[in-house]
mmCIF file of C-alpha atoms in Angstrom:
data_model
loop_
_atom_site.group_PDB
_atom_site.id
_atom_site.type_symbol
_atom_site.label_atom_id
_atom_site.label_comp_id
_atom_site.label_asym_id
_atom_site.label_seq_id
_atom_site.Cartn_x
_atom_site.Cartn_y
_atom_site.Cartn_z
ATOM 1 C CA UNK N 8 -135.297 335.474 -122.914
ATOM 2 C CA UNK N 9 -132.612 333.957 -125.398
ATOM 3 C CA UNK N 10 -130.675 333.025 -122.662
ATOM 4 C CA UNK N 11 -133.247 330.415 -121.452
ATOM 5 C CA UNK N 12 -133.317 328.865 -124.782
ATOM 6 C CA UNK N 13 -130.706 326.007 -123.117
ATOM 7 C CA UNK N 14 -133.485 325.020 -121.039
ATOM 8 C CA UNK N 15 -136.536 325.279 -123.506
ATOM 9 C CA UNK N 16 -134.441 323.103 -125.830
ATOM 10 C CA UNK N 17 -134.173 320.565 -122.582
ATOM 11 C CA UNK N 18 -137.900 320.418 -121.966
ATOM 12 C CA UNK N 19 -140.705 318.342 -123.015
ATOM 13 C CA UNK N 20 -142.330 320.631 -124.902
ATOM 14 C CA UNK N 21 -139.511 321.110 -127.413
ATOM 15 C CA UNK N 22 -137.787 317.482 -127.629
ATOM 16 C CA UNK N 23 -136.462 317.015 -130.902
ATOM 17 C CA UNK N 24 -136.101 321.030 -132.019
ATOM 18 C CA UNK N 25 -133.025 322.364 -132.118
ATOM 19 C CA UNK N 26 -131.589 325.471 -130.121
ATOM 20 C CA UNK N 27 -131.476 327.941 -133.145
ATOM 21 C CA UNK N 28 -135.034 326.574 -134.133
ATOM 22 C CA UNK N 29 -136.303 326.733 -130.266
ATOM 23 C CA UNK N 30 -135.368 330.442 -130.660
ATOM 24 C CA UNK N 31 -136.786 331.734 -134.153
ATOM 25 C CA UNK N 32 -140.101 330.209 -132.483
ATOM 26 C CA UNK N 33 -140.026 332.191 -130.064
ATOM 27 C CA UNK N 34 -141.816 335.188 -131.404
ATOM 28 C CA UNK N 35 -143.852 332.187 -133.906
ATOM 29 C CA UNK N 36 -145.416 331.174 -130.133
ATOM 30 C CA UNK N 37 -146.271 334.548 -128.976
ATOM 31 C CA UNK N 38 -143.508 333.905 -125.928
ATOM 32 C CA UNK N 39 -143.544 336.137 -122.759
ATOM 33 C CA UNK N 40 -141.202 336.235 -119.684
ATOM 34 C CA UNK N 41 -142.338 337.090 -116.569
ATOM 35 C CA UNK N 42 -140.459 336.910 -113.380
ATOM 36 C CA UNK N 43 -141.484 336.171 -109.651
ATOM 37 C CA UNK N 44 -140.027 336.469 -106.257
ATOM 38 C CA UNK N 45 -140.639 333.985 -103.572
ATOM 39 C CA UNK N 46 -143.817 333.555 -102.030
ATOM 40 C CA UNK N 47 -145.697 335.667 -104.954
ATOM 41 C CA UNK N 48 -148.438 334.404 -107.040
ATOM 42 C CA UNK N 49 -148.120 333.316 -110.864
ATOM 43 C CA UNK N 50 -151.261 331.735 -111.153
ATOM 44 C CA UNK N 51 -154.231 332.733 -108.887
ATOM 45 C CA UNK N 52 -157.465 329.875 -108.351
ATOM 46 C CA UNK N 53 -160.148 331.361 -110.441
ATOM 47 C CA UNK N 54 -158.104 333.096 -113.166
ATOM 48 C CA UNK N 55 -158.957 332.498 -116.888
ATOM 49 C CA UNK N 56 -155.707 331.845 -118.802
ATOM 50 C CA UNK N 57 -154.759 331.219 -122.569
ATOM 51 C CA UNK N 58 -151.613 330.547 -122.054
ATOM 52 C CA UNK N 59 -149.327 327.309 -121.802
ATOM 53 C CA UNK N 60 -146.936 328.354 -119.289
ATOM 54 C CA UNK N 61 -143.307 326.744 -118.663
ATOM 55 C CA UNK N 62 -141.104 327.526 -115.659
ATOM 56 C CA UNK N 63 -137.233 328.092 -116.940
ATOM 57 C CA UNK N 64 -135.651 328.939 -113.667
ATOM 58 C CA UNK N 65 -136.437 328.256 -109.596
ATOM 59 C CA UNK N 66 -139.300 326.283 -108.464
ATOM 60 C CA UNK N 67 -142.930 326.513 -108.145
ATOM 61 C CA UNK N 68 -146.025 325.086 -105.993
ATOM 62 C CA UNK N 69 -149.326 323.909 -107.235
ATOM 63 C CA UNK N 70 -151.392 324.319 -104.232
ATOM 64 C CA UNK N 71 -155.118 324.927 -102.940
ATOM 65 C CA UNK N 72 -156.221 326.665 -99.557
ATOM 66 C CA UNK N 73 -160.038 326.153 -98.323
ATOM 67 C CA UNK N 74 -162.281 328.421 -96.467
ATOM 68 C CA UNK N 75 -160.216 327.855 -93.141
ATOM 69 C CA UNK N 76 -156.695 328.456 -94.795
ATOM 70 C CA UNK N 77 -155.676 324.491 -95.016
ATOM 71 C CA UNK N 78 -153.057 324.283 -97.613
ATOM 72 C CA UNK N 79 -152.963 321.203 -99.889
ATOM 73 C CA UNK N 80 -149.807 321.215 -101.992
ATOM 74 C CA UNK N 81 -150.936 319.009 -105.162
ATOM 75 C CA UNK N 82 -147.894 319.423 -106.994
ATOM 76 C CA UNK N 83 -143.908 320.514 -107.641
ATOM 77 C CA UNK N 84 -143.114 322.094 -110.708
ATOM 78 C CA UNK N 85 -138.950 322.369 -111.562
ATOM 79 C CA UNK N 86 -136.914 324.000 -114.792
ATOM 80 C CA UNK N 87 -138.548 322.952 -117.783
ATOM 81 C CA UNK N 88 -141.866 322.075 -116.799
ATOM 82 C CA UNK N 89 -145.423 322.760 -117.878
ATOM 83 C CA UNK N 90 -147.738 323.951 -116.136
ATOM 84 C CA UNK N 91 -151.397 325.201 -115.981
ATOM 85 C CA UNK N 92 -152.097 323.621 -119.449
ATOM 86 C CA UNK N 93 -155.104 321.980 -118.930
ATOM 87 C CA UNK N 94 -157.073 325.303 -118.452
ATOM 88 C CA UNK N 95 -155.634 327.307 -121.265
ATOM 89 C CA UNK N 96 -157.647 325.974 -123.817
ATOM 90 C CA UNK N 97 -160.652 328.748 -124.368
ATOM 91 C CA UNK N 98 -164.108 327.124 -122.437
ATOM 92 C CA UNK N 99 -161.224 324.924 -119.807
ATOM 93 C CA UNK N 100 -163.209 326.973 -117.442
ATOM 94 C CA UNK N 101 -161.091 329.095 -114.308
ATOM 95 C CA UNK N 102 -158.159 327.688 -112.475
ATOM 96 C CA UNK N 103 -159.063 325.285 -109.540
ATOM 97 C CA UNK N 104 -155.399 326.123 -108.157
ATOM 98 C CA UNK N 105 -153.084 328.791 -107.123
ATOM 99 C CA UNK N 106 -149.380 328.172 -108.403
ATOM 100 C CA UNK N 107 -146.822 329.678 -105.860
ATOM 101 C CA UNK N 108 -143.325 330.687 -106.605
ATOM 102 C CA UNK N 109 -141.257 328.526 -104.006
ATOM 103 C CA UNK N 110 -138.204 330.594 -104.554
ATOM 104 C CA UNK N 111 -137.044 333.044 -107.142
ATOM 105 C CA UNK N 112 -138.433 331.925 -110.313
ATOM 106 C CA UNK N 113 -138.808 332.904 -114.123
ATOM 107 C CA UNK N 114 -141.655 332.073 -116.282
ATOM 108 C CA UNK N 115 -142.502 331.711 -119.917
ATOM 109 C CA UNK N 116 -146.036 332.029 -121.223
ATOM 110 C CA UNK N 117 -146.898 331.353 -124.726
ATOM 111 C CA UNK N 118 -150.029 332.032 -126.619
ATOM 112 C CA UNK N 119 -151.694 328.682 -126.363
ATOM 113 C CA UNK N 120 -154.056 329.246 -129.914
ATOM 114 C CA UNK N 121 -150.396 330.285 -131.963
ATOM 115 C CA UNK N 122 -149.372 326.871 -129.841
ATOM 116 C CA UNK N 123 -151.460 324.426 -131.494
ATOM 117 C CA UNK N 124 -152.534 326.397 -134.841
ATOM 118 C CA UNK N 125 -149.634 326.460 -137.514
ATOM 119 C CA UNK N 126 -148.428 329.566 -138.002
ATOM 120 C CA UNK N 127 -148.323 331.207 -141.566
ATOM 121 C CA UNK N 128 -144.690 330.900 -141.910
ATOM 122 C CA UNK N 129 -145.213 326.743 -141.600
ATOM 123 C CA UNK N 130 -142.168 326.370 -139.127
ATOM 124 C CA UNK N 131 -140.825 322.923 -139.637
ATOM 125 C CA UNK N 132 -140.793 322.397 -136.172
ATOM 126 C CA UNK N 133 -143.954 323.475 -135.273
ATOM 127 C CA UNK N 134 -145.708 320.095 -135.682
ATOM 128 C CA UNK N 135 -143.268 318.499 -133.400
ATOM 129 C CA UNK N 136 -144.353 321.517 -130.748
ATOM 130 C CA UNK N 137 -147.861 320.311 -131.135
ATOM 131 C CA UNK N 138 -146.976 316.363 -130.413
ATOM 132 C CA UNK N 139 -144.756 317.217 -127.888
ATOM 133 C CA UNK N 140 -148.060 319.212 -126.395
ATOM 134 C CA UNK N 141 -149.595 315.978 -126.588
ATOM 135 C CA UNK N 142 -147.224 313.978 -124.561
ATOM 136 C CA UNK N 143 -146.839 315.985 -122.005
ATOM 137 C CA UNK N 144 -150.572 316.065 -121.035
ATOM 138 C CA UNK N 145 -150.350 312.402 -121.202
ATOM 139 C CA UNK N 146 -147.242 312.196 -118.568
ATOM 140 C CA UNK N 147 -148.842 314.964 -116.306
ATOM 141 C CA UNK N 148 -151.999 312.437 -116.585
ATOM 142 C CA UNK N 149 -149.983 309.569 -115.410
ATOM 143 C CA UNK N 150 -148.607 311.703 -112.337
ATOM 144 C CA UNK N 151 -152.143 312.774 -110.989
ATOM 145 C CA UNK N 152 -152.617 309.350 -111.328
ATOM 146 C CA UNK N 153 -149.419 308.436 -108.994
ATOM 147 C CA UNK N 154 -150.597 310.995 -106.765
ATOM 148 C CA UNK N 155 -153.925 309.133 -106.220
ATOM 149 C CA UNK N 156 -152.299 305.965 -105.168
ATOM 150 C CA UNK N 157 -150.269 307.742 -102.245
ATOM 151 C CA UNK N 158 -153.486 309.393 -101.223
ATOM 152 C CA UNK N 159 -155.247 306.421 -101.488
ATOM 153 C CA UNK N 160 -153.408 304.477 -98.756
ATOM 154 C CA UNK N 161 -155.144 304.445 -95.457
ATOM 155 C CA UNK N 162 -152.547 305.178 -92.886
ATOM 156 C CA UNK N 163 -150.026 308.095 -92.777
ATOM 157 C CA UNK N 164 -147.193 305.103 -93.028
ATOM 158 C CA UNK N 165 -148.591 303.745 -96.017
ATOM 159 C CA UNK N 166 -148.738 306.903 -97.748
ATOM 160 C CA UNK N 167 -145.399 308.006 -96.883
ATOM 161 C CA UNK N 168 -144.004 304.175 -97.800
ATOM 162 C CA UNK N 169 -145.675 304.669 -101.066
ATOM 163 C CA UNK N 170 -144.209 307.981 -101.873
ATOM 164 C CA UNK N 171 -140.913 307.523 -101.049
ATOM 165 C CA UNK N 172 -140.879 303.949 -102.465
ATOM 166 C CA UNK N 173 -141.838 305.939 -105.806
ATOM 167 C CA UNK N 174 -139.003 308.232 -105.200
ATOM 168 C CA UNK N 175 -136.615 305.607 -105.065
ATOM 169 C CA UNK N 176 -137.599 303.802 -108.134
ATOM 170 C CA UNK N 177 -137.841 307.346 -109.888
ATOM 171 C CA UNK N 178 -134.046 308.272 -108.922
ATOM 172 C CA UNK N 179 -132.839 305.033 -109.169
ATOM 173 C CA UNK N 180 -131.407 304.925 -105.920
ATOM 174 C CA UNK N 181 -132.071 304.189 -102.666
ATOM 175 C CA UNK N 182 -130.288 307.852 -101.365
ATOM 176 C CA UNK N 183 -132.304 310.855 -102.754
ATOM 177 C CA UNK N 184 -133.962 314.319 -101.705
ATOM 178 C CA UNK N 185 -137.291 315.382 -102.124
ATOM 179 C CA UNK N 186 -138.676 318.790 -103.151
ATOM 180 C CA UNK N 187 -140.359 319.495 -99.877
ATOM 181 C CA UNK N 188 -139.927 320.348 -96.401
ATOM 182 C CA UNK N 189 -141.750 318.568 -93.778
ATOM 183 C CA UNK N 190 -144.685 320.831 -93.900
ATOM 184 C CA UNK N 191 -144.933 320.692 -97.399
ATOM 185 C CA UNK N 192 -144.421 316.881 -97.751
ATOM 186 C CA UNK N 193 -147.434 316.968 -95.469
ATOM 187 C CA UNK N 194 -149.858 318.826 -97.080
ATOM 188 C CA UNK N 195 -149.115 317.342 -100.515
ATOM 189 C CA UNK N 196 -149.857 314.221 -98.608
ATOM 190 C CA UNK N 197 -152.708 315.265 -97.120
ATOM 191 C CA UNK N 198 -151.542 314.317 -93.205
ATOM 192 C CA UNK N 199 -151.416 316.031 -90.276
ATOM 193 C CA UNK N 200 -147.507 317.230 -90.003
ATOM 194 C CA UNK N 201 -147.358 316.375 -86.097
ATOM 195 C CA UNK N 202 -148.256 312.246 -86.999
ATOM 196 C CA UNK N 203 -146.292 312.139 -90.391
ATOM 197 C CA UNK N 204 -143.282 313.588 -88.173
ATOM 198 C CA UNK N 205 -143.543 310.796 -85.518
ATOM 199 C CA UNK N 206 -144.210 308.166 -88.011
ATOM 200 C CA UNK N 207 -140.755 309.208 -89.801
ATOM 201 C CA UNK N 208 -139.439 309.125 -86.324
ATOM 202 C CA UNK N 209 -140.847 305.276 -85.519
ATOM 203 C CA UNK N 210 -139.728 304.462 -89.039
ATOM 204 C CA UNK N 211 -136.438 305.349 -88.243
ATOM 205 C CA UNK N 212 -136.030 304.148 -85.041
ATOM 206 C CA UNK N 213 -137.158 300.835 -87.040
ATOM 207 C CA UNK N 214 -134.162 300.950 -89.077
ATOM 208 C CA UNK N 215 -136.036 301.600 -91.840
ATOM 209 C CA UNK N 216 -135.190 304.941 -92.994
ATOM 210 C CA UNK N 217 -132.365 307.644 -92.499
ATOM 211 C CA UNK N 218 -133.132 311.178 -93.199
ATOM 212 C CA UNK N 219 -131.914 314.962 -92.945
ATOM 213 C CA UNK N 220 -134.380 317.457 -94.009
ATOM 214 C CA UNK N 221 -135.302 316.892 -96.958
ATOM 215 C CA UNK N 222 -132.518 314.458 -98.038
ATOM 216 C CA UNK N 223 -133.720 310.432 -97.381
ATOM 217 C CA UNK N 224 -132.153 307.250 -97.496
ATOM 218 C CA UNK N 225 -134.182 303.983 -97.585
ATOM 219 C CA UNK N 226 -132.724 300.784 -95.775
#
C-alpha cells in the first residue's frame, strides 16, 4: 500500500497532508487495498458499504443496467478519486449503482466512522481529512449537476455539443480525449450509439469537429 501514498497525497481527500503524514494515517483510517481486473465488480447495486473508497491506480465505471440489460454509464472515476461516498454513511441506504473496473485497477477502502471521528491519538491532520471529506462531496455535487445539463438537452447534437464544449473548457484546449469509447460516450449520454455516431459524422462533415476514437478536436 505505501507505494500508493504518491497518489493519496495527490488526491482530494488528503490536500494539504504531507506524504509521511498521509502514511502514519493509514492504519489511523482503517485503510484496505483491494485489487480488480478488468471487467470485475468493486461495487455491486444493492450492497451496503461503510466505507469511503478511493481508486489509486486504472480506471473505473459508475454504471446502472435495467431489467432488459440497458447500460447507463453515469460516471468515470480516474487515480485519486472518490467514490461511493454518499452511501457509506450507516442508514445511506444500498447502492443504486454498480462500479466496474474499466481496466486493471487498485482500490483503497477506509473505514468511513474512523474517517470522520478523531481518532484517540488526535492526528494533526485528521481534521484537514474531515474538510477535505467535505469538499469533495461538494465538487462531486457540482458534477451530477453538469451531468444534468448534457442530459437535459433535447437532441443527441445538443447533448454531445454540450459535453464536449465542457470538455474543452475543462482541458483548456480545444484538442483533448475523452474517457470513453463510442459506446460508452453513448450510454453515459443516454443516446442511441447508431444516431450519436452519425451525428459525429454530420458534425464533421460540417467542419465542426475532428476526431479519432476517443481523441477530439473542436473547430
Amino acid at each position: 500500500m505505501k507505494k500508493y501514498v504518491p497518489v493519496l497525497k495527490r488526491s482530494q481527500l488528503f490536500s494539504g497532508v504531507g506524504e509521511q503524514e498521509t502514511e502514519a494515517m493509514l492504519n489511523c483510517l482503517g485503510a484496505r487495498l483491494r485489487t480488480y481486473k478488468k471487467g470485475e465488480y468493486v461495487l455491486r447495486q444493492g450492497e451496503h458499504i461503510g466505507d469511503i473508497t478511493m481508486l489509486v491506480s486504472g480506471s473505473l465505471h459508475i454504471q446502472r443496467d435495467d431489467y432488459w440489460g440497458s447500460r447507463s454509464i453515469l460516471g468515470h472515476v480516474t487515480e485519486g478519486e472518490m467514490f461511493g461516498e454518499a452511501y457509506a454513511m450507516p442508514q445511506s441506504g444500498p447502492l443504486q449503482n454498480d462500479v466496474v473496473a474499466a481496466q486493471d485497477s487498485a482500490v483503497i477502502f477506509f473505514d468511513v466512522m474512523r474517517v470522520i471521528t478523531t481518532c484517540s491519538s488526535a492526528c494533526p491532520f485528521h481534521a484537514a481529512v474531515v474538510r477535505n471529506l467535505f469538499a469533495a462531496l461538494s465538487d462531486k455535487n457540482r458534477r451530477l449537476v453538469s451531468k444534468l445539463s448534457h442530459m437535459s438537452k433535447r437532441t443527441t447534437r445538443e447533448k454531445l455539443v454540450s459535453y464536449l464544449s465542457e470538455q474543452a473548457a475543462k482541458q483548456n484546449k480545444n484538442e483533448f480525449e475523452i474517457p470513453y469509447n463510442r459506446q460508452q460516450l453513448a450510454d453515459f449520454l443516454s443516446v442511441d450509439r447508431s444516431a450519436m455516431s452519425n451525428e459525429l459524422s454530420k458534425m464533421r462533415d460540417e467542419g465542426l469537429i475532428e476526431y479519432d476514437k476517443n481523441k477530439f478536436r473542436l473547430l
